[in-house]
Short mmCIF file of C-alpha atoms in Angstrom, two decimals:
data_model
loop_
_atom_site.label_atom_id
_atom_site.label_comp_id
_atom_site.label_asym_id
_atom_site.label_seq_id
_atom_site.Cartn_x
_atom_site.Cartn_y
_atom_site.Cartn_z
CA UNK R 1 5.53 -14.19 -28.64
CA UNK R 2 2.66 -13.24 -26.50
CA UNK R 3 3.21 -11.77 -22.56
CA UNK R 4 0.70 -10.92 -19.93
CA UNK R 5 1.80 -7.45 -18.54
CA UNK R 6 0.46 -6.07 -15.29
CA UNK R 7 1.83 -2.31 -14.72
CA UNK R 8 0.32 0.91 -12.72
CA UNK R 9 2.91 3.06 -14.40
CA UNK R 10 1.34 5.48 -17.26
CA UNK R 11 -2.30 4.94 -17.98
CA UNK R 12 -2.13 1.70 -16.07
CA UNK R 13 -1.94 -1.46 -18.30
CA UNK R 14 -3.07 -5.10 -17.73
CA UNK R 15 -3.18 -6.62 -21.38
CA UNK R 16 -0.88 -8.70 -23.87
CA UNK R 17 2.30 -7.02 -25.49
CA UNK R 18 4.05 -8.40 -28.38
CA UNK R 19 8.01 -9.50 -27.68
CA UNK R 20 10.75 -11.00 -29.24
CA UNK R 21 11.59 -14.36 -28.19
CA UNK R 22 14.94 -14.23 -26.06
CA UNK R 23 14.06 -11.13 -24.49
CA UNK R 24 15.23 -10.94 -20.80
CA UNK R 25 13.00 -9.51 -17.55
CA UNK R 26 15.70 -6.71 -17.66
CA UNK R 27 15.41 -6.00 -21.04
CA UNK R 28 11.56 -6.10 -20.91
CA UNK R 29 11.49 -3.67 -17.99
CA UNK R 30 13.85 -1.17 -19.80
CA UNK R 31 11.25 -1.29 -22.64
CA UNK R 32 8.45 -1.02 -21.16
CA UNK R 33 8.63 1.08 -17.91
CA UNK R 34 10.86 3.86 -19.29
CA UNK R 35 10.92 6.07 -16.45
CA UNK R 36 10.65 4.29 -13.52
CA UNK R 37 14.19 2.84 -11.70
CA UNK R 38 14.14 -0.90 -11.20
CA UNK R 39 14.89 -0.53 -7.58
CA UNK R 40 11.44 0.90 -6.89
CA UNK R 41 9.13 -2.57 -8.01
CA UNK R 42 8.73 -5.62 -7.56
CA UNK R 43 8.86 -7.76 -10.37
CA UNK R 44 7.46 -11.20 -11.03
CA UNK R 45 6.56 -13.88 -13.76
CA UNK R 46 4.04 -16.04 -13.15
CA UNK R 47 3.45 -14.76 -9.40
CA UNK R 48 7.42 -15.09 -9.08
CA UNK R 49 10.06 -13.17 -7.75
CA UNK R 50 12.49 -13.82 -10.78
CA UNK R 51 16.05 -12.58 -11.36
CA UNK R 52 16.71 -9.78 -13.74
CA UNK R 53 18.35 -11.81 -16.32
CA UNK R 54 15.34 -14.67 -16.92
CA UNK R 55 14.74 -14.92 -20.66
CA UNK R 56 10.64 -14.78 -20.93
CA UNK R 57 8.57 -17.15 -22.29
CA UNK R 58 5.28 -17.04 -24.73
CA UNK R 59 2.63 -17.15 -22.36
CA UNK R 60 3.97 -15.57 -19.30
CA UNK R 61 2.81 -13.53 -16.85
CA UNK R 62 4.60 -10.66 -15.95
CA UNK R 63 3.82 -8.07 -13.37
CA UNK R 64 5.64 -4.61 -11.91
CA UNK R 65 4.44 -3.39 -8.93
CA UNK R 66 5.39 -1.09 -6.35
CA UNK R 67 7.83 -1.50 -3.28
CA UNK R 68 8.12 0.01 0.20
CA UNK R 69 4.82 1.63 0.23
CA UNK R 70 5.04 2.66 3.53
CA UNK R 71 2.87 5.23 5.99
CA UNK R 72 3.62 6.85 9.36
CA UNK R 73 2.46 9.72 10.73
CA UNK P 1 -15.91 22.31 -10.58
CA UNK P 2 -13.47 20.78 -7.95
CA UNK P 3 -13.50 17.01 -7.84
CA UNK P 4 -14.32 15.62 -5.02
CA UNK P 5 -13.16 11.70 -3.51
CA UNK P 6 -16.29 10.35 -2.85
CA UNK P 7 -17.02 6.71 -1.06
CA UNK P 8 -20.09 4.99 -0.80
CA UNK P 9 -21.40 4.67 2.51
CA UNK P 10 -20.81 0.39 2.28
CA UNK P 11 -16.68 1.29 1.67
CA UNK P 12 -16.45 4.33 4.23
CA UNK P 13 -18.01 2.67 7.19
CA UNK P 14 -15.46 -0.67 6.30
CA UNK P 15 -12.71 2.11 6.68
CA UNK P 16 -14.17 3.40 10.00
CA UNK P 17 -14.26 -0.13 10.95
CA UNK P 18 -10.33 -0.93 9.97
CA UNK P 19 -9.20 2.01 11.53
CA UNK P 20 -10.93 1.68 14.89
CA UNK P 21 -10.62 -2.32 14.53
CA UNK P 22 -6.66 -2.29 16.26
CA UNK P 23 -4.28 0.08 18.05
CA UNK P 24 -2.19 0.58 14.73
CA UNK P 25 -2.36 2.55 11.57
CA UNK P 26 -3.85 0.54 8.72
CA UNK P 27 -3.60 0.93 5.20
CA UNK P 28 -4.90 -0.78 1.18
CA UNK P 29 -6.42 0.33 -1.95
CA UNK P 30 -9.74 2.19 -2.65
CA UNK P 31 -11.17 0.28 -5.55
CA UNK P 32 -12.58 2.90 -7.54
CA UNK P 33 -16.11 2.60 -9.43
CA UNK P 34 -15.34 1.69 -13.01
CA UNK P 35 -17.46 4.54 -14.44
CA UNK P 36 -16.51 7.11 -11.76
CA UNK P 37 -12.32 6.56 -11.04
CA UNK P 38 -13.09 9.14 -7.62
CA UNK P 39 -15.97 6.99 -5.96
CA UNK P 40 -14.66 4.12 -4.28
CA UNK P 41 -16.49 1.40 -3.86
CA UNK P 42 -14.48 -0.56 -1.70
CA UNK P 43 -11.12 -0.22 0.42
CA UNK P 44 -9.08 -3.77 0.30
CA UNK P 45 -6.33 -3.99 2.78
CA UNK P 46 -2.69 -5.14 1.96
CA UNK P 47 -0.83 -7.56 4.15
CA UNK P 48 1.00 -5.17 6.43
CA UNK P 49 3.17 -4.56 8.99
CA UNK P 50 1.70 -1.70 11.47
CA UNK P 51 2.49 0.24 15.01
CA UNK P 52 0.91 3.17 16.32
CA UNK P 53 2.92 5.52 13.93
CA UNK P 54 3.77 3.39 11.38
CA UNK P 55 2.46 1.13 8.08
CA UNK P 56 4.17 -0.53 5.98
CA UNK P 57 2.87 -2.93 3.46
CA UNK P 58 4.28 -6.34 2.40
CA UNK P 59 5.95 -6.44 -1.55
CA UNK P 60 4.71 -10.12 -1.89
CA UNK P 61 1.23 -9.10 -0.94
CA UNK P 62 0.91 -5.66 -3.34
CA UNK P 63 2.18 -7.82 -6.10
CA UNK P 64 -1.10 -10.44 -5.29
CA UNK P 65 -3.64 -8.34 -4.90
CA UNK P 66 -2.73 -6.54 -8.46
CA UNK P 67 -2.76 -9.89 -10.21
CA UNK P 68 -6.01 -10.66 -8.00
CA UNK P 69 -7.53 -7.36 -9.15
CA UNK P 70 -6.79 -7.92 -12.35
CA UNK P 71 -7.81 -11.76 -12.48
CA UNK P 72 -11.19 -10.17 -11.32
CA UNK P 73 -11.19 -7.73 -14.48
CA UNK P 74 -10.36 -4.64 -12.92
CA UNK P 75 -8.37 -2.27 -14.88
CA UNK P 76 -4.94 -1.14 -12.86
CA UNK P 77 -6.59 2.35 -12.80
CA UNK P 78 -9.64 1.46 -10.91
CA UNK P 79 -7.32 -0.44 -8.14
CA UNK P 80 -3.91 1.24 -7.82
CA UNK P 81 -4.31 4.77 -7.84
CA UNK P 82 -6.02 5.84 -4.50
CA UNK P 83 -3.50 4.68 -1.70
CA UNK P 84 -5.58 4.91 1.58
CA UNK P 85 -4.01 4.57 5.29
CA UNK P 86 -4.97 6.47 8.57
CA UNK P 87 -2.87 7.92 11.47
CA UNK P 88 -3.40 8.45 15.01
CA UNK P 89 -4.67 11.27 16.88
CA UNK P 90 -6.57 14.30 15.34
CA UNK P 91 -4.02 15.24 12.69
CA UNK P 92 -4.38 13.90 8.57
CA UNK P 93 -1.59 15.62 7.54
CA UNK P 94 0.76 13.65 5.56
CA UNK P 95 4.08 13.30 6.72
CA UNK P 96 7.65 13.30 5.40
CA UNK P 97 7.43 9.15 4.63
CA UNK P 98 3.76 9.75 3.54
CA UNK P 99 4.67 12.55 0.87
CA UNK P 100 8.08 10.39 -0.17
CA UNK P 101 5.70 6.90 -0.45
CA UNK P 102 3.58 8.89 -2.51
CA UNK P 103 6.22 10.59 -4.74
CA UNK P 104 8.40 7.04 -5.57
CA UNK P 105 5.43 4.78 -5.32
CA UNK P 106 2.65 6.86 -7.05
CA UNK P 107 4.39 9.11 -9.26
CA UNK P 108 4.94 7.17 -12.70
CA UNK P 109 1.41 6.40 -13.20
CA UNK P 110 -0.75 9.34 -14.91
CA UNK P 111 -2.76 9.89 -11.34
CA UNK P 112 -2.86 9.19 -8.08
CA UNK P 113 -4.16 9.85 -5.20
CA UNK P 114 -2.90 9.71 -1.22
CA UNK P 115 -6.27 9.65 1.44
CA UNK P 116 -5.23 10.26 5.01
CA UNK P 117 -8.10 9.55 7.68
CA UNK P 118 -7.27 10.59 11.05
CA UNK P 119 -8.07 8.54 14.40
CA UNK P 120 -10.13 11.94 15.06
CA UNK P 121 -11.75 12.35 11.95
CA UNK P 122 -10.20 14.53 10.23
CA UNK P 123 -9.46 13.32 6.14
CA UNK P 124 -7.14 14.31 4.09
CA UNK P 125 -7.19 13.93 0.27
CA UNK P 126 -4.75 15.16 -2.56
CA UNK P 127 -4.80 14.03 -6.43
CA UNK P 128 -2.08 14.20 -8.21
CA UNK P 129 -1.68 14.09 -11.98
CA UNK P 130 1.99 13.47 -13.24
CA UNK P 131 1.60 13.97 -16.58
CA UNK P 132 1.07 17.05 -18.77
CA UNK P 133 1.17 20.04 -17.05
CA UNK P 134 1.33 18.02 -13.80
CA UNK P 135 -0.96 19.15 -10.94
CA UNK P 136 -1.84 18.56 -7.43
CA UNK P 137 -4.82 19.81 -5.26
CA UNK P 138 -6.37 18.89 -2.09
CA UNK P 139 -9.85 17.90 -2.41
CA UNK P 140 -13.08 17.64 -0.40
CA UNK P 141 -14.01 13.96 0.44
CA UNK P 142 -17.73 13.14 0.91
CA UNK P 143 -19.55 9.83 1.65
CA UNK P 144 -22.09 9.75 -1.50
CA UNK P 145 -25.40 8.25 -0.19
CA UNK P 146 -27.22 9.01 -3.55
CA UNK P 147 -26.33 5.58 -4.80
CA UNK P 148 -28.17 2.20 -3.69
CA UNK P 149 -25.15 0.52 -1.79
CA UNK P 150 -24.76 -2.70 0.11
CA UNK P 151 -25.05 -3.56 3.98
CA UNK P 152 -22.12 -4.03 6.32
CA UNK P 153 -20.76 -6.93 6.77
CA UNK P 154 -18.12 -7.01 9.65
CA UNK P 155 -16.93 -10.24 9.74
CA UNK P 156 -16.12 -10.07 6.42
CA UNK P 157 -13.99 -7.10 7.13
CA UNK P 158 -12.62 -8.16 10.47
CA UNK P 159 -11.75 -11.89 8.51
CA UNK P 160 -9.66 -9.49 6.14
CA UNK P 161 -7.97 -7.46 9.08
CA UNK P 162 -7.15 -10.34 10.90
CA UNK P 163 -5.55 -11.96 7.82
CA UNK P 164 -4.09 -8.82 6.89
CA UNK P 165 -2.78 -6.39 9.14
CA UNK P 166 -0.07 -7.91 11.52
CA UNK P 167 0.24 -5.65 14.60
CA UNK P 168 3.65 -4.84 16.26
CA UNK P 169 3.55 -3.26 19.44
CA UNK P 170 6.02 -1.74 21.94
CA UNK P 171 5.79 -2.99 26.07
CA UNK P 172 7.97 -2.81 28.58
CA UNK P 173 9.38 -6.41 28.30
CA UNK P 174 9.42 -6.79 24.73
CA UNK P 175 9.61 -3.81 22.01
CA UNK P 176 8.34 -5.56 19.45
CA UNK P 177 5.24 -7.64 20.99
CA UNK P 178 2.81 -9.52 18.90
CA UNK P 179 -0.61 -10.26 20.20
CA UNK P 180 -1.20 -12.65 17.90
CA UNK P 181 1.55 -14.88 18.58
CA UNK P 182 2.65 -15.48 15.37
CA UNK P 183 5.54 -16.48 15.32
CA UNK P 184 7.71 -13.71 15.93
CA UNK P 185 12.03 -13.92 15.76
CA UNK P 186 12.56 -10.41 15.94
CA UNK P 187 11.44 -9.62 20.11
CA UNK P 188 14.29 -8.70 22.26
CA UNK P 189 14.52 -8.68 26.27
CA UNK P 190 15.32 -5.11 27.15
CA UNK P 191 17.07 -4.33 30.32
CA UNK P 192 20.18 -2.52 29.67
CA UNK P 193 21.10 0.32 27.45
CA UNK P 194 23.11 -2.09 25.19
CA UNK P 195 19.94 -4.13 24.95
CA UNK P 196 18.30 -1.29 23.45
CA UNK P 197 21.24 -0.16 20.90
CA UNK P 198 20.72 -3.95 19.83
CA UNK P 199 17.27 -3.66 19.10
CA UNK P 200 17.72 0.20 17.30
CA UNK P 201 20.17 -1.19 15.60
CA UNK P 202 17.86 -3.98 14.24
CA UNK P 203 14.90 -2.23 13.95
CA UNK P 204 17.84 0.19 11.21
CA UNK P 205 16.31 0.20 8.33
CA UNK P 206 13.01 -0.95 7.36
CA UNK P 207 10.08 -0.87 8.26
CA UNK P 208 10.85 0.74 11.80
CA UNK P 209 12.62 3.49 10.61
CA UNK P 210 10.05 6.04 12.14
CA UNK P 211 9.73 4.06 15.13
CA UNK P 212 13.26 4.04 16.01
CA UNK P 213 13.27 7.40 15.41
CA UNK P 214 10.84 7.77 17.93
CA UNK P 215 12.67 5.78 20.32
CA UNK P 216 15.88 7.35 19.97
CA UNK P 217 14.35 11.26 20.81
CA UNK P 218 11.47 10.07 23.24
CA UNK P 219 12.17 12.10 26.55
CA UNK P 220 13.25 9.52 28.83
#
């Protein structure tokens, strides 16, 4: 099935991966953001805060983004 | 040939306007030209929590404006790389939170770059390339009038501040005081010592960690 992914990591990537049905946010993440530690995004399906272990669906929209970005001088 | 982060003379004066618009730091995104990734074109503000010394932006809002950005057919690249915020005073150097932002927020993706413009003027720019060899260099900034560019249009920009950047700021009666009245749990009636361990101790963790900081070493 066929997933919208939004990502800064790497080159940056906003396009349609292949995955197997069944596959879980967690799993997804693990897959595709190989370096990066969960704690430090954001991630959402559809434009929602989901829970790690939501099984993805053909058609969705998922994006990882950056938390805490935070200034001070 | 040392690069140089250039913006065109429509996106720098928007940034002279944010910074000078409130009392607080601001911060966003340069959108980057998509044939030239180090000419921005246009800075976009995140919603945002800001004092004096501090910004920090909203989760909810970062993850928006990326699907915004790319619902308007930018590329990631051209939208998430060049984190922009200012600081008080004369001084552009990055700080401690600035350089650990930059490492954990910025430092999966293949560049990056962290713009500092200073209340005085001063800029500070530094690209960073985490892959390969890895590198990182200060470079010049410029503001590129060679290009045609587009006039100013401040209520435009003060729309987006006003939507955008909500301002906390510190007053005798209330730490936390919020000139726009919205609507605002966190303010606390200081009069006693206790009253103000209450408030450090809510203010521990985020987003006032520098703040309390502040608070708890500030000559008395």
């Amino acid at each position: 099935m066929r997933i919208l992914f939004i990502n800064n990591d790497g080159g940056g990537f906003a396009d349609y991966v292949e995955v197997d049905p069944g596959t879980t946010v967690k799993q997804f993440f693990d897959q595709q953001v190989r370096t990066g530690k969960a704690i430090n995004y954001l991630i959402r399906v559809n434009r929602q805060p989901v829970a790690t272990d939501q099984v993805l669906q053909d058609g969705d929209r998922i994006s990882v983004t950056p938390t805490k970005i935070e200034g001070a001088s | 040939m040392t690069p140089t982060l250039r913006f065109t003379p429509t996106a720098w004066a928007k940034l002279l306007f944010l910074r000078d618009r409130g009392e607080t730091e601001v911060g966003g995104f340069g959108i980057s030209s998509p044939l030239d990734l180090l000419l921005i074109d246009d800075v976009r503000l995140i919603r945002q929590s800001c004092t004096s010394v501090t910004v920090a932006f909203d989760d909810q809002s970062v993850a928006d404006f990326f699907d915004r950005q790319v619902d308007h057919g930018f590329r990631p690249e051209q939208f998430g790389r060049v984190w922009i915020h200012t600081h008080p005073g004369d001084s552009a150097s990055p700080s401690y939170k600035d350089e650990e932002t930059f490492a954990r927020c910025f430092g999966e993706s293949d560049w990056a770059l962290m713009f500092i413009l200073a209340q005085g003027g001063e800029t500070y720019a530094r690209l960073r390339f985490n892959i390969g060899p890895r590198a990182s260099l200060e470079i010049p900034v410029d503001v590129d009038y060679r290009r045609p560019f587009s006039a100013a249009d401040q209520l435009a920009w003060d729309r987006e501040y006003v939507e955008c950047v909500h301002s906390l700021y510190l007053t005798s009666q209330n730490p936390l005081h919020d000139p726009l009245q919205v609507e605002q749990p966190h303010l606390f009636e200081v009069e006693t010592e206790d009253d103000w361990q209450d408030w450090l101790n809510f203010a521990d963790p985020e987003p006032f960690a520098t703040m309390r900081e502040e608070l708890l070493y500030a000559p008395t």
